[in-house]
Short mmCIF file of C-alpha atoms in Angstrom, two decimals:
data_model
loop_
_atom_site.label_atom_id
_atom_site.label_comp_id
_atom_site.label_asym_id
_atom_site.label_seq_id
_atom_site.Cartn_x
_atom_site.Cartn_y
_atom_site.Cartn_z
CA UNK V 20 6.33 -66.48 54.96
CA UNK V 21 4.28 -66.76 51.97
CA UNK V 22 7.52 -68.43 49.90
CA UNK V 23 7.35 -66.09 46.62
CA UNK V 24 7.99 -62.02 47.57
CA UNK V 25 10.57 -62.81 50.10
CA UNK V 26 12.61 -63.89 47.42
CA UNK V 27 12.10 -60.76 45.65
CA UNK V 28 13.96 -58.17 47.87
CA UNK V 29 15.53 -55.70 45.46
CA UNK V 30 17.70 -54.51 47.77
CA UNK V 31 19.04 -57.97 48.66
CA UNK V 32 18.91 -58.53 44.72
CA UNK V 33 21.33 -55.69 44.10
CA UNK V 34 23.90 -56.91 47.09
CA UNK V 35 24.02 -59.86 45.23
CA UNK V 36 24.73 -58.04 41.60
CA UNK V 37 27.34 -56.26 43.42
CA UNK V 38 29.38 -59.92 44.73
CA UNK V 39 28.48 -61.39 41.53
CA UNK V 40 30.18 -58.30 39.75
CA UNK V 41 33.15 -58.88 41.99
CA UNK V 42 33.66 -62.63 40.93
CA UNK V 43 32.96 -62.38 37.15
CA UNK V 44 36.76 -61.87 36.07
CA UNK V 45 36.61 -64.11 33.14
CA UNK V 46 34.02 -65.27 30.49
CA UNK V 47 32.09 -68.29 32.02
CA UNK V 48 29.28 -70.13 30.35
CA UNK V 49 26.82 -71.23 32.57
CA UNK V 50 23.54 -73.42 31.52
CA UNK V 51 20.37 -73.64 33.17
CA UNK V 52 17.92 -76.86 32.20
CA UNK V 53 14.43 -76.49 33.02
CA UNK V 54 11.84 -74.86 30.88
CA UNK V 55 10.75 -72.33 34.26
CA UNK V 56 14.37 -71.03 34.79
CA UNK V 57 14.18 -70.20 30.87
CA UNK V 58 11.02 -68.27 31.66
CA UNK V 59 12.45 -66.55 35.01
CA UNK V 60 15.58 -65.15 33.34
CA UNK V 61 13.23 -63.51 30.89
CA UNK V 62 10.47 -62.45 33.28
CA UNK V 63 12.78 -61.29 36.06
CA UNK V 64 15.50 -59.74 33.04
CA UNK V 65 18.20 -61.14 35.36
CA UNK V 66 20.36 -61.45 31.92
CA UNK V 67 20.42 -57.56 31.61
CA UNK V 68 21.51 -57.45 35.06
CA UNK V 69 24.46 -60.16 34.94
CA UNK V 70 28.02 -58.92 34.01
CA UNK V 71 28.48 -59.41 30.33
CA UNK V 72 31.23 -62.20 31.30
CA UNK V 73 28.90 -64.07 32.80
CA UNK V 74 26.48 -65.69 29.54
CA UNK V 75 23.58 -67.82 30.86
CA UNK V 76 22.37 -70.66 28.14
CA UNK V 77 19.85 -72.73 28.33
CA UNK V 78 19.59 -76.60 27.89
CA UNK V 79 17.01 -79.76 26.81
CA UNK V 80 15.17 -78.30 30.01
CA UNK V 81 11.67 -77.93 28.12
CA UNK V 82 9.63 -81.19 28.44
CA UNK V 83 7.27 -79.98 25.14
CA UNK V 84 10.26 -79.44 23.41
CA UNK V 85 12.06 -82.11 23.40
CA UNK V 86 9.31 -84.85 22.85
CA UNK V 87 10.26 -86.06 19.50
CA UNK V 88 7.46 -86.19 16.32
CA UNK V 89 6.87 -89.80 16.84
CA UNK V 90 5.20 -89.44 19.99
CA UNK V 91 2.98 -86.25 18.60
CA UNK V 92 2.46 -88.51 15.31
CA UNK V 93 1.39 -91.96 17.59
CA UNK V 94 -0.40 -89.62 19.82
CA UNK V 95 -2.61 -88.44 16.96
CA UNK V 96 -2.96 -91.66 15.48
CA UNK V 97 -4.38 -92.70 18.88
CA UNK V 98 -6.88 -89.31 18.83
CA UNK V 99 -8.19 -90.44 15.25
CA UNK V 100 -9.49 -93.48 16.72
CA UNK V 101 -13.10 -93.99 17.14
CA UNK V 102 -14.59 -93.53 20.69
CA UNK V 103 -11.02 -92.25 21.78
CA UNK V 104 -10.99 -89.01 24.07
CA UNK V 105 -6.74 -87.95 23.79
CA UNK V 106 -6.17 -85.75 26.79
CA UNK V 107 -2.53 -84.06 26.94
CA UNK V 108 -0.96 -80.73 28.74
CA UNK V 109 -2.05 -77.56 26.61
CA UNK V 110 1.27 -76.67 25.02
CA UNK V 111 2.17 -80.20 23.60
CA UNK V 112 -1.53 -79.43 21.62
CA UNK V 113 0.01 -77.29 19.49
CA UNK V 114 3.51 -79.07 18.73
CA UNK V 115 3.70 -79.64 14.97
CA UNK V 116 4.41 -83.52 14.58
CA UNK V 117 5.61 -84.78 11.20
CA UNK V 118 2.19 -84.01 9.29
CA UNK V 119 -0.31 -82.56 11.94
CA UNK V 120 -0.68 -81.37 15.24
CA UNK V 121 -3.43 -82.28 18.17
CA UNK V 122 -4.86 -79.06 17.40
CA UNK V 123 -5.39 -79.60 13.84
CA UNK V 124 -6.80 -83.05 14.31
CA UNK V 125 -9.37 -81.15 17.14
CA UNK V 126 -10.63 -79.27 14.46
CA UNK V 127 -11.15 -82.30 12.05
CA UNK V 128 -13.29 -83.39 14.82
CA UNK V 129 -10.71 -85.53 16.99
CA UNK V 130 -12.21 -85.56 20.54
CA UNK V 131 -8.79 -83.62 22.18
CA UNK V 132 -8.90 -82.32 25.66
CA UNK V 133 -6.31 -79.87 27.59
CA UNK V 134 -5.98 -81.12 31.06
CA UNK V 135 -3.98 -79.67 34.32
CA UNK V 136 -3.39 -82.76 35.66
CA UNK V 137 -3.38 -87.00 34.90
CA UNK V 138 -5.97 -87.09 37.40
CA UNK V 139 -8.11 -84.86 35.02
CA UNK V 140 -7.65 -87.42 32.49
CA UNK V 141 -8.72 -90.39 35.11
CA UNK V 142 -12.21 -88.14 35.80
CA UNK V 143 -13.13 -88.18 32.18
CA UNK V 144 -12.69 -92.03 31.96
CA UNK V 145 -14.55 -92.31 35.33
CA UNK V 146 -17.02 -90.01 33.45
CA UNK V 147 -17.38 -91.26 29.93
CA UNK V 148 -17.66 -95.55 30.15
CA UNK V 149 -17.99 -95.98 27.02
CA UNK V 150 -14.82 -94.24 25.92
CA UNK V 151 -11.44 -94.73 25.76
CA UNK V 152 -9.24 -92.00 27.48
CA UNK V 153 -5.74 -91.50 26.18
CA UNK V 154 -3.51 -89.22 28.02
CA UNK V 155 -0.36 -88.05 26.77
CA UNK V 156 1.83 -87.60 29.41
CA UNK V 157 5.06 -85.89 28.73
CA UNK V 158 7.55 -84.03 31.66
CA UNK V 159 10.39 -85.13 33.60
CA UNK V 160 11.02 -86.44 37.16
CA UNK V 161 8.76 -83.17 38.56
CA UNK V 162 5.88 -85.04 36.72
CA UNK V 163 6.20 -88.86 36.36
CA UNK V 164 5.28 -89.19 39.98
CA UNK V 165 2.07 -88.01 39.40
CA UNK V 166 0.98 -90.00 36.38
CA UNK V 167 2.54 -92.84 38.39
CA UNK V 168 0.10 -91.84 41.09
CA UNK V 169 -2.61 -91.51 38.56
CA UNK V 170 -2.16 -94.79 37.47
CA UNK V 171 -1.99 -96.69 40.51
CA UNK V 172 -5.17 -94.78 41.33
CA UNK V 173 -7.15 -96.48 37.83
CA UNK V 174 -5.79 -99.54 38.85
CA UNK V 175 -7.07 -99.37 42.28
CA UNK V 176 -10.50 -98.23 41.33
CA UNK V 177 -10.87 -100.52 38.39
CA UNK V 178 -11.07 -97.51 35.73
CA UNK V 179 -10.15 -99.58 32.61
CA UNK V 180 -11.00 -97.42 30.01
CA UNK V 181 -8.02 -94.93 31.19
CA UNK V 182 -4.74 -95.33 28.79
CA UNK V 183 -1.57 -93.47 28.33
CA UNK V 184 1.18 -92.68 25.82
CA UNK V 185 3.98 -92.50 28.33
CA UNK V 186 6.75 -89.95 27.27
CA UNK V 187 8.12 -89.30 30.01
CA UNK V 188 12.11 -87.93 30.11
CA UNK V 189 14.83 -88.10 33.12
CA UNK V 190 17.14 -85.00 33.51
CA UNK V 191 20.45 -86.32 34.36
CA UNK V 192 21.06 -88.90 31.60
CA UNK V 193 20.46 -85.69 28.76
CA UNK V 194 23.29 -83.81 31.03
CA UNK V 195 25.82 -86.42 30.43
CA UNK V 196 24.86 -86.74 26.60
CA UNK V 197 25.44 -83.17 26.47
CA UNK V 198 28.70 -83.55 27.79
CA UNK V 199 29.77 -86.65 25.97
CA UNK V 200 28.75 -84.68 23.00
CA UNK V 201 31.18 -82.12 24.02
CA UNK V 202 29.53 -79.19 21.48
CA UNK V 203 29.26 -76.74 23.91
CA UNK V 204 31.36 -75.46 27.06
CA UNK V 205 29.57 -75.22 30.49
CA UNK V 206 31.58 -73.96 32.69
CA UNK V 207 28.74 -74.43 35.42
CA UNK V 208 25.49 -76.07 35.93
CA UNK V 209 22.15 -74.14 37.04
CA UNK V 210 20.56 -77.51 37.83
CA UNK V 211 16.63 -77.38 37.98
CA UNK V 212 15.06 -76.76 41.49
CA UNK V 213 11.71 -79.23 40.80
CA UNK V 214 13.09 -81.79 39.09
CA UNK V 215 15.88 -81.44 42.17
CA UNK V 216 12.85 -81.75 44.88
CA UNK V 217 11.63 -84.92 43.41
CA UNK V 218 15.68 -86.81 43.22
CA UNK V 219 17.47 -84.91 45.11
CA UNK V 220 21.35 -83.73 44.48
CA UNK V 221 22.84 -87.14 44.25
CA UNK V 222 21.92 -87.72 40.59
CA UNK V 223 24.07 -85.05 39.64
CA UNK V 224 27.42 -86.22 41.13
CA UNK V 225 28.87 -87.35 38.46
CA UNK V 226 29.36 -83.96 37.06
CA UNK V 227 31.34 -82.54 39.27
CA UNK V 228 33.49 -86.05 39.53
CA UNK V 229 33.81 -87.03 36.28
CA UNK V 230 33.59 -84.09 34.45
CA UNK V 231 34.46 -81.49 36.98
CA UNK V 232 31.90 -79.09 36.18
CA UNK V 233 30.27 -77.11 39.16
CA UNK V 234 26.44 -77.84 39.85
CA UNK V 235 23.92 -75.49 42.13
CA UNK V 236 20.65 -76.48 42.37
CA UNK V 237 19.08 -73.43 42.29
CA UNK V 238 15.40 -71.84 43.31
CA UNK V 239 13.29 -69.79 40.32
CA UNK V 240 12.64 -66.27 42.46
CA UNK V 241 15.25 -63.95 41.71
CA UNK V 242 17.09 -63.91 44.96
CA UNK V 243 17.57 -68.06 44.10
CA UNK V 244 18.94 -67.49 40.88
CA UNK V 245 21.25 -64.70 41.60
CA UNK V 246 22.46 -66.65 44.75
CA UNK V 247 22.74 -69.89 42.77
CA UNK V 248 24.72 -67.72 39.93
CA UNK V 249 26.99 -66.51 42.82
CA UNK V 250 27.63 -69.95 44.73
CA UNK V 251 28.98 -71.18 40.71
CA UNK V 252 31.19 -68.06 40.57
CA UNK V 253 32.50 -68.76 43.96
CA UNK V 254 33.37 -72.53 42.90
CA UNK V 255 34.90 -71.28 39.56
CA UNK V 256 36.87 -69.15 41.21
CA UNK V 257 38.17 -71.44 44.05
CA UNK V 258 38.80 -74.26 41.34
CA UNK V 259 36.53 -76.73 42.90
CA UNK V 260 33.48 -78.64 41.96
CA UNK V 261 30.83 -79.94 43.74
CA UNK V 262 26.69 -80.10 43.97
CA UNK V 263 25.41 -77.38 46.01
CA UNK V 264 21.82 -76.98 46.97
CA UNK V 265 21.01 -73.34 47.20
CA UNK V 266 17.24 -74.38 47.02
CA UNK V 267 16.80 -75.42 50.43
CA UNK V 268 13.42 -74.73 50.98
CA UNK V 269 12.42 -77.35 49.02
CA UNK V 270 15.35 -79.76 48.11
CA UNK V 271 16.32 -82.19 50.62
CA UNK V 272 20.08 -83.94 49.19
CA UNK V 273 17.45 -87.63 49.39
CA UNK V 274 14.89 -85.60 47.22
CA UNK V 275 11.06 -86.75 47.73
CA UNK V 276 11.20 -90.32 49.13
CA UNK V 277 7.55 -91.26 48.77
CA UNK V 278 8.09 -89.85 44.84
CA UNK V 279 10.52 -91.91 43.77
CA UNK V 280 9.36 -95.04 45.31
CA UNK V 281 5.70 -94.25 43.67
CA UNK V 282 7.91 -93.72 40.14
CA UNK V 283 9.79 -97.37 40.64
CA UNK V 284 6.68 -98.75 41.53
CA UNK V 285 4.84 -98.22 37.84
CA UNK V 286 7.74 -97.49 35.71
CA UNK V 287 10.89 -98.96 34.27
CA UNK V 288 13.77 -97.01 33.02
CA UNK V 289 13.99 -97.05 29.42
CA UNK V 290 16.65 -96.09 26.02
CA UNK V 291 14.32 -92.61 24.97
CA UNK V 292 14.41 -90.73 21.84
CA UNK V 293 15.02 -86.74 22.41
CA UNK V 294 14.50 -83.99 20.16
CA UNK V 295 17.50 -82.53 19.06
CA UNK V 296 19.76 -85.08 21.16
CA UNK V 297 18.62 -88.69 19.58
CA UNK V 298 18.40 -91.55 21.68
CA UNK V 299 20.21 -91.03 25.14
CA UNK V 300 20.43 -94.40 26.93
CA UNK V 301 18.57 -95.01 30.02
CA UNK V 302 17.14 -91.59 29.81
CA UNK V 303 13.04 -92.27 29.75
CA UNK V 304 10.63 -94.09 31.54
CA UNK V 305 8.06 -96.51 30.54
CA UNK V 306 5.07 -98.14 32.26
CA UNK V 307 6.05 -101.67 34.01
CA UNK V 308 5.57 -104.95 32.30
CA UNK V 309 2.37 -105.20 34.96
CA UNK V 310 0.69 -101.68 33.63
CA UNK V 311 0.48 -102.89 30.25
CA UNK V 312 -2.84 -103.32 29.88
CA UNK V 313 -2.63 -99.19 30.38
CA UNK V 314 -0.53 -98.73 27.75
CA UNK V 315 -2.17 -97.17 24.64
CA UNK V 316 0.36 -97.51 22.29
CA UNK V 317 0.72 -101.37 23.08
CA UNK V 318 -3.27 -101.66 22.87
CA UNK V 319 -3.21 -100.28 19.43
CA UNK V 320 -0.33 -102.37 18.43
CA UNK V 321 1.19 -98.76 17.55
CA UNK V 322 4.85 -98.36 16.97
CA UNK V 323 6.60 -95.08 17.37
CA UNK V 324 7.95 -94.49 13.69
CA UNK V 325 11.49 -92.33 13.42
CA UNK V 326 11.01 -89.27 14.19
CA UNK V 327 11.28 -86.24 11.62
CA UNK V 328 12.49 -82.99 12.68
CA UNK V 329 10.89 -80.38 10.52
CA UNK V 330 12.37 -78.90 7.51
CA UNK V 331 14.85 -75.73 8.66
CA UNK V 332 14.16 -76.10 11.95
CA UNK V 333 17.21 -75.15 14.26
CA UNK V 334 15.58 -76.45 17.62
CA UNK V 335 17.42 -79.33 18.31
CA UNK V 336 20.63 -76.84 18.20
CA UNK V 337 18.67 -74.44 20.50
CA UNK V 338 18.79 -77.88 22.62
CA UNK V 339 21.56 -78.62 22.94
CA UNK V 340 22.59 -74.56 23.55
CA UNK V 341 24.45 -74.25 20.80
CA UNK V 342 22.41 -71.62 19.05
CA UNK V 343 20.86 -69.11 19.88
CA UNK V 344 16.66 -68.77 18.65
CA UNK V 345 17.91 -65.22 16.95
CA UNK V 346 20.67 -67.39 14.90
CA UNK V 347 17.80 -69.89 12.97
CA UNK V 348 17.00 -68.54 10.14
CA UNK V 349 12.91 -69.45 10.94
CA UNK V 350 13.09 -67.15 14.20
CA UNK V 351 10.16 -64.61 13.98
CA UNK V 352 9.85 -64.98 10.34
CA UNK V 353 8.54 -68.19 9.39
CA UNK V 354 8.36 -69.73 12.98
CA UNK V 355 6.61 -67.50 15.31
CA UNK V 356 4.13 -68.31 18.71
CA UNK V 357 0.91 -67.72 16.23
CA UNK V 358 2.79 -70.25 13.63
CA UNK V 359 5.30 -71.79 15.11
CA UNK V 360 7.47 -74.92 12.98
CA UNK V 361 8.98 -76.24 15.71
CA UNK V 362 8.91 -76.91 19.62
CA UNK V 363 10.99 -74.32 21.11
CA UNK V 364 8.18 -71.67 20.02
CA UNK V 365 5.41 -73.35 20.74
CA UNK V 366 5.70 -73.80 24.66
CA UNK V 367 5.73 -70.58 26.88
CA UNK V 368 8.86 -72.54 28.22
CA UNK V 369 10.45 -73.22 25.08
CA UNK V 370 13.65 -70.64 24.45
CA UNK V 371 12.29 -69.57 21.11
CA UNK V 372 8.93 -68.59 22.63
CA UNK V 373 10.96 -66.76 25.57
CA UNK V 374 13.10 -64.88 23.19
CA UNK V 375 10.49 -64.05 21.33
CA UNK V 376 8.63 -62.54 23.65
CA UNK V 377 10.39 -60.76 25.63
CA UNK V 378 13.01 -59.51 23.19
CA UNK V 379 10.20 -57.61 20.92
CA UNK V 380 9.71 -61.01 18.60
CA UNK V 381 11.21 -60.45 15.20
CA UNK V 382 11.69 -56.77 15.28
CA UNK V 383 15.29 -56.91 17.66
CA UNK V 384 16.83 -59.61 15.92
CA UNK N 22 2.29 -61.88 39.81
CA UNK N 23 0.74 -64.93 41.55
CA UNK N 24 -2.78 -64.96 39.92
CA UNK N 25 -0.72 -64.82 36.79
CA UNK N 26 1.05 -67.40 37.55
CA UNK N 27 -1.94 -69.50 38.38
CA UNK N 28 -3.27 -68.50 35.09
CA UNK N 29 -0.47 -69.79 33.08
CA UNK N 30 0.12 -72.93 35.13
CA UNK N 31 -2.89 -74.36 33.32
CA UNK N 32 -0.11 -74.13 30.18
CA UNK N 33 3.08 -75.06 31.70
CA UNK N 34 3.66 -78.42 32.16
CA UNK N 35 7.14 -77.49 34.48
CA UNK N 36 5.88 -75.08 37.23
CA UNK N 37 5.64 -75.37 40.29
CA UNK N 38 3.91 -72.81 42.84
CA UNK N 39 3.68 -72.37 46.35
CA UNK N 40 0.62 -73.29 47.85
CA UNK N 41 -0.95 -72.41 51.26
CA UNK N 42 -3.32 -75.52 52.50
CA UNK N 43 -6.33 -74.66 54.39
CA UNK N 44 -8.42 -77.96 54.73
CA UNK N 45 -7.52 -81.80 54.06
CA UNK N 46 -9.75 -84.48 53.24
CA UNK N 47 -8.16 -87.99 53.06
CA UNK N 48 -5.67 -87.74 49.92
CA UNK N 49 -7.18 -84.47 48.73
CA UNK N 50 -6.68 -80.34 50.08
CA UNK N 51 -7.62 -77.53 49.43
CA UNK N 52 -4.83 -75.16 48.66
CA UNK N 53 -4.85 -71.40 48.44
CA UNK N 54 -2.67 -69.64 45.46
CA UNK N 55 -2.95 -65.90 44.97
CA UNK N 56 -6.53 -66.00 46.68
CA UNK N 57 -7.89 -68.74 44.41
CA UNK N 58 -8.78 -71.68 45.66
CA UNK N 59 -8.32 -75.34 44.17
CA UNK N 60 -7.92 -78.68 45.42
CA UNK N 61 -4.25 -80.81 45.67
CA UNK N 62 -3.10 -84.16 46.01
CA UNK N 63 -1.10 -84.75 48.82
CA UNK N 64 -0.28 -88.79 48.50
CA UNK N 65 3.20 -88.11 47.26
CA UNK N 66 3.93 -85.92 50.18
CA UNK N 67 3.67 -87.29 53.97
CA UNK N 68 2.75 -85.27 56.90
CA UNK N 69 1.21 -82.35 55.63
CA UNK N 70 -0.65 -79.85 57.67
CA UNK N 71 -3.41 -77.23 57.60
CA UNK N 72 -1.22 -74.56 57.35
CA UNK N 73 1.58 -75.96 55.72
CA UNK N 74 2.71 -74.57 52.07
CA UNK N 75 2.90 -77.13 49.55
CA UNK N 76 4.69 -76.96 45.89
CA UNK N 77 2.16 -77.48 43.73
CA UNK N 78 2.57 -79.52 40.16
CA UNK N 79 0.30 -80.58 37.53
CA UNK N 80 -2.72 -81.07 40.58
CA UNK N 81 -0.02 -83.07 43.09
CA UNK N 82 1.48 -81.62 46.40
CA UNK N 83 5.43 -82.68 45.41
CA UNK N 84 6.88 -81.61 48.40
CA UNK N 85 6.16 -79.51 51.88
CA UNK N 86 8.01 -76.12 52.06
CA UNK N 87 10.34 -75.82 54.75
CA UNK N 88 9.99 -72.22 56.73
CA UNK N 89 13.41 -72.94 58.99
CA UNK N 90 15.16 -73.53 55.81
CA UNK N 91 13.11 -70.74 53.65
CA UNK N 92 14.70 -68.22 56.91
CA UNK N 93 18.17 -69.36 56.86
CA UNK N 94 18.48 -68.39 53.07
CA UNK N 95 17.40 -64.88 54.07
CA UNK N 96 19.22 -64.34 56.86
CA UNK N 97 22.55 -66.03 54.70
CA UNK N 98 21.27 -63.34 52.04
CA UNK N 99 20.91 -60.74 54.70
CA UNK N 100 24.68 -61.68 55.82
CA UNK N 101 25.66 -60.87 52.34
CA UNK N 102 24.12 -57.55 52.29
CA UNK N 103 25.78 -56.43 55.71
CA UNK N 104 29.63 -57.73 54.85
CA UNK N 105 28.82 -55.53 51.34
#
């Protein structure tokens, strides 16, 4: 069992096509929210192979994406700073903010580094004394515990010089915005399979109760998507709602235990802005009244200005899966991967990017 | 497809990949993805074996894969295929 090609099987792919064929009566909407089902509907062209009843959209699931100019703009503040090292994920590097980007300010000689991992970040502090290293840590529940981890680890070995903008987003308060918001119609939830691991299916409840949407948390090989796809069907069809885990191999319905108490441990839940969605209530995380001392933006006496989406830009409706990328009137004209204006086309797991390549960029609009 | 993967995890801040772990040293393993060879934090997940495949995320081990559950989807899938 080597967890990837089993879930492959074309033969067990096309059984599945054939029961998901047999179920797709009517026109359902169904969204996925998590920038790596995005990429596996393009890679695996499981849209091709879905009935055309069944349309698959796609949500705030892209944590580049939907970190809002004020961070980018604080962050490169922070990088402009003498003796400062700024160390972020490689995507968010080339996110726009309102004037600049990270990538811009590397070449005006801003000491920026592309790390893997927070503990990346914590070895150049260990490395460089006499500098100050900023990371920029952005993602949702699949991340957090691991800059929480990170942190506890500075603090344990006494690595002062170690700092972080903390930007971190939680999944479940953006679903119920979107559905307060009520602009678009999901008729079923593809809920993401890491964020899932790390807090389990009992976040999600709500949905089905309140709302009465159906919710599979669902795998990323195409076997786990198609089944996932097929387990909604099933529940549209019988009229009933409910969280389903279809993936099993790594969801438990308590999530990651040790995770989440590591998360609670360094950070507080906090009101966070979104791109594209505003502020959503309870929906970030910040570091504890106790980690503050490790809190860049604090240490610089830096507040996070409004944020400015750019001029044109449709990505906050791409967001909120309202619009399609081929419906902005940027989309492989002025936006592209090489020049990209805003978020969504910037990281591989941004829907713009996706469409764009994999649909033959601006030429198949 | 996995090296490729591997590749563009270095980008991705979401991913998360299956990794095989063949060695442990206190909080730190190393893992095998696609024949390459790097090294995992494993605090955030307990019990974890030589042997064991790990979902890897951003450098940190966020959960152990389960095999008996991994099987039951197949066979479930398998089920599917037969009652065609």
């Amino acid at each position: 069992m080597k967890f990837v090609e089993e879930f492959q099987n074309p033969r067990l792919v096309r059984s599945l096509l054939e029961q998901i064929r047999s179920l797709a009566k009517r026109n359902v909407t169904l969204m996925e929210i998590c920038g790596t089902h995005t990429m596996a509907f393009f890679r695996h062209g499981i849209r091709g192979m879905l009935p055309k009843t069944v349309n698959v959209i796609s949500g705030p699931g892209c944590p580049v994406c939907v970190t809002p100019t004020n961070v980018l703009d604080a962050a490169i503040e922070v990088g402009r700073r003498k003796g400062v090292i700024l160390a972020t994920f490689g995507d968010m590097v080339k996110v726009p903010g309102s004037r600049s980007s990270l990538e811009i300010e590397k070449a005006l000689g801003s000491d920026i580094r592309v790390v893997y991992s927070a503990l990346d970040a914590l070895r150049f502090a260990e490395k460089e004394d006499g500098k100050m290293v900023v990371f920029l840590s952005v993602g949702f529940e699949t991340t957090s515990p691991g800059t929480a981890c990170t942190v506890l680890d500075a603090v344990q070995r006494e690595i002062g010089n170690f700092k972080l903008i903390v930007a971190h987003k939680l999944i479940p308060p953006a679903m119920r915005a979107l559905l307060e918001a009520g602009e678009v119609k999901v008729d079923g939830f593809i809920c993401p399979g890491h964020v899932s691991t790390i807090i389990g299916s009992e976040p999600y409840e709500f949905i089905p109760k309140e709302y009465g949407i159906p919710c599979v948390i669902a795998g990323f090989e195409p076997l786990d998507i198609l089944q996932s796809i097929l387990y909604l069907l099933r529940q549209i069809d019988e009229g009933v709602s409910k969280v389903e885990i279809q993936y099993k191999r790594s969801v438990r319905p308590e999530g990651n235990p040790v995770a989440k108490r590591v998360m609670s441990e360094v950070f507080d839940v906090c009101d966070s802005d979104w791109r594209g969605l505003g502020r959503i209530s309870e929906s970030g995380l910040e570091l504890k009244e106790r980690f503050r001392e490790y809190d860049a933006l604090s240490i610089f006496d830096l507040d996070l200005g409004e944020a400015v989406e750019p001029a044109g830009c449709s990505c906050g409706e791409v967001l909120r899966g309202i619009k399609s990328p081929t419906e902005c009137s940027l989309f492989g004209r002025a936006c592209t991967p090489s020049k990209p204006v805003g978020p969504c086309m910037v990281s591989s797991e941004g829907t713009c990017a996706a469409f764009y390549r994999y649909s033959g960029g601006a030429t198949k609009r | 497809m996995q090296l490729s993967r591997l590749v563009e995890s270095d980008q991705e801040v979401c991913l998360g990949i299956p990794a095989k772990v063949l060695g442990i040293e206190g909080y730190l393993a190393d893992v095998e993805i696609g024949g390459a060879i790097r090294k995992a934090n494993i605090q955030l997940v307990s019990g974890v074996k030589v042997g064991d495949y790990v979902l890897l995320h951003a450098g940190f081990a966020i959960q152990k894969l389960d095999e008996k559950e991994a099987m039951e989807t197949l066979k479930l899938l398998e089920e599917f295929y037969e009652v065609r």
